[in-house]
Amino acid sequence: DCLLSRGRGDVYKRQENDIVVENDLRPIASDFESTGIGNKNIIGRYLLLCKKKPFIEQRENTYIVKLPIINNT
């Protein structure tokens, strides 16, 4: 596994055929609630491109996204 940390809790690594991004959860104070459209968009694009679904999970203090690596062959 390759690991890269940019500080602030951001971690990027490769696990088998996925790129994993893990961040500390830093909620933004706002009057508006998230619609989740960004997550829906990335899932939809991956399903169109490679028929694979990204894994997205929000834990108590962490937000994790596993993106399948798309081979261009």
Coordinates of C-alpha atoms in Angstrom, one line a residue:
D1 CA 0.0 0.0 0.0
C2 CA 1.1 3.5 -0.8
L3 CA 0.3 6.2 1.7
L4 CA 0.3 9.9 1.4
S5 CA -0.8 12.3 4.2
R6 CA -1.4 16.0 3.6
G7 CA -1.9 16.9 7.2
R8 CA -5.1 18.0 8.7
G9 CA -6.1 14.3 8.9
D10 CA -6.3 13.8 5.1
V11 CA -5.0 10.3 4.1
Y12 CA -4.6 8.9 0.6
K13 CA -3.6 5.3 -0.1
R14 CA -4.0 2.6 -2.6
Q15 CA -5.6 -0.7 -1.5
E16 CA -5.6 -3.4 -4.2
N17 CA -7.8 -1.8 -7.0
D18 CA -9.0 1.2 -5.0
I19 CA -7.8 4.7 -4.0
V20 CA -8.9 5.4 -0.5
V21 CA -9.3 9.0 0.8
E22 CA -9.9 9.3 4.5
N23 CA -10.5 12.7 6.2
D24 CA -11.3 14.0 9.6
L25 CA -14.9 15.0 9.7
R26 CA -15.1 18.8 9.8
P27 CA -18.8 19.8 9.7
I28 CA -19.5 23.3 8.3
A29 CA -21.9 25.4 10.3
S30 CA -24.7 26.2 7.9
D31 CA -28.5 26.8 7.8
F32 CA -28.7 24.4 4.8
E33 CA -28.6 20.6 5.1
S34 CA -26.6 18.7 2.5
T35 CA -28.5 17.0 -0.3
G36 CA -25.8 14.5 -0.9
I37 CA -25.8 15.4 -4.7
G38 CA -22.0 15.2 -4.8
N39 CA -21.9 11.6 -3.6
K40 CA -24.8 10.6 -5.9
N41 CA -22.9 12.3 -8.8
I42 CA -19.7 10.4 -8.3
I43 CA -21.5 7.1 -7.8
G44 CA -23.5 7.6 -11.0
R45 CA -20.3 8.5 -13.0
Y46 CA -18.5 5.4 -11.8
L47 CA -21.4 3.2 -12.6
L48 CA -21.5 4.6 -16.1
L49 CA -17.7 4.4 -16.7
C50 CA -16.9 1.0 -15.2
K51 CA -20.0 -0.6 -13.6
K52 CA -18.3 -0.3 -10.2
K53 CA -19.7 1.6 -7.2
P54 CA -17.5 3.7 -4.9
F55 CA -17.7 3.0 -1.2
I56 CA -18.6 6.1 0.8
E57 CA -18.9 6.0 4.6
Q58 CA -19.3 8.7 7.3
R59 CA -18.3 7.6 10.7
E60 CA -18.4 9.5 13.9
N61 CA -15.2 11.5 13.3
T62 CA -14.1 10.3 9.9
Y63 CA -15.3 10.4 6.3
I64 CA -14.0 7.6 4.0
V65 CA -14.3 7.2 0.2
K66 CA -12.9 4.2 -1.7
L67 CA -12.8 4.9 -5.5
P68 CA -12.2 2.0 -7.8
I69 CA -9.2 2.5 -10.1
I70 CA -10.5 2.6 -13.7
N71 CA -8.2 0.8 -16.1
N72 CA -8.0 2.5 -19.5
T73 CA -7.6 -0.8 -21.5

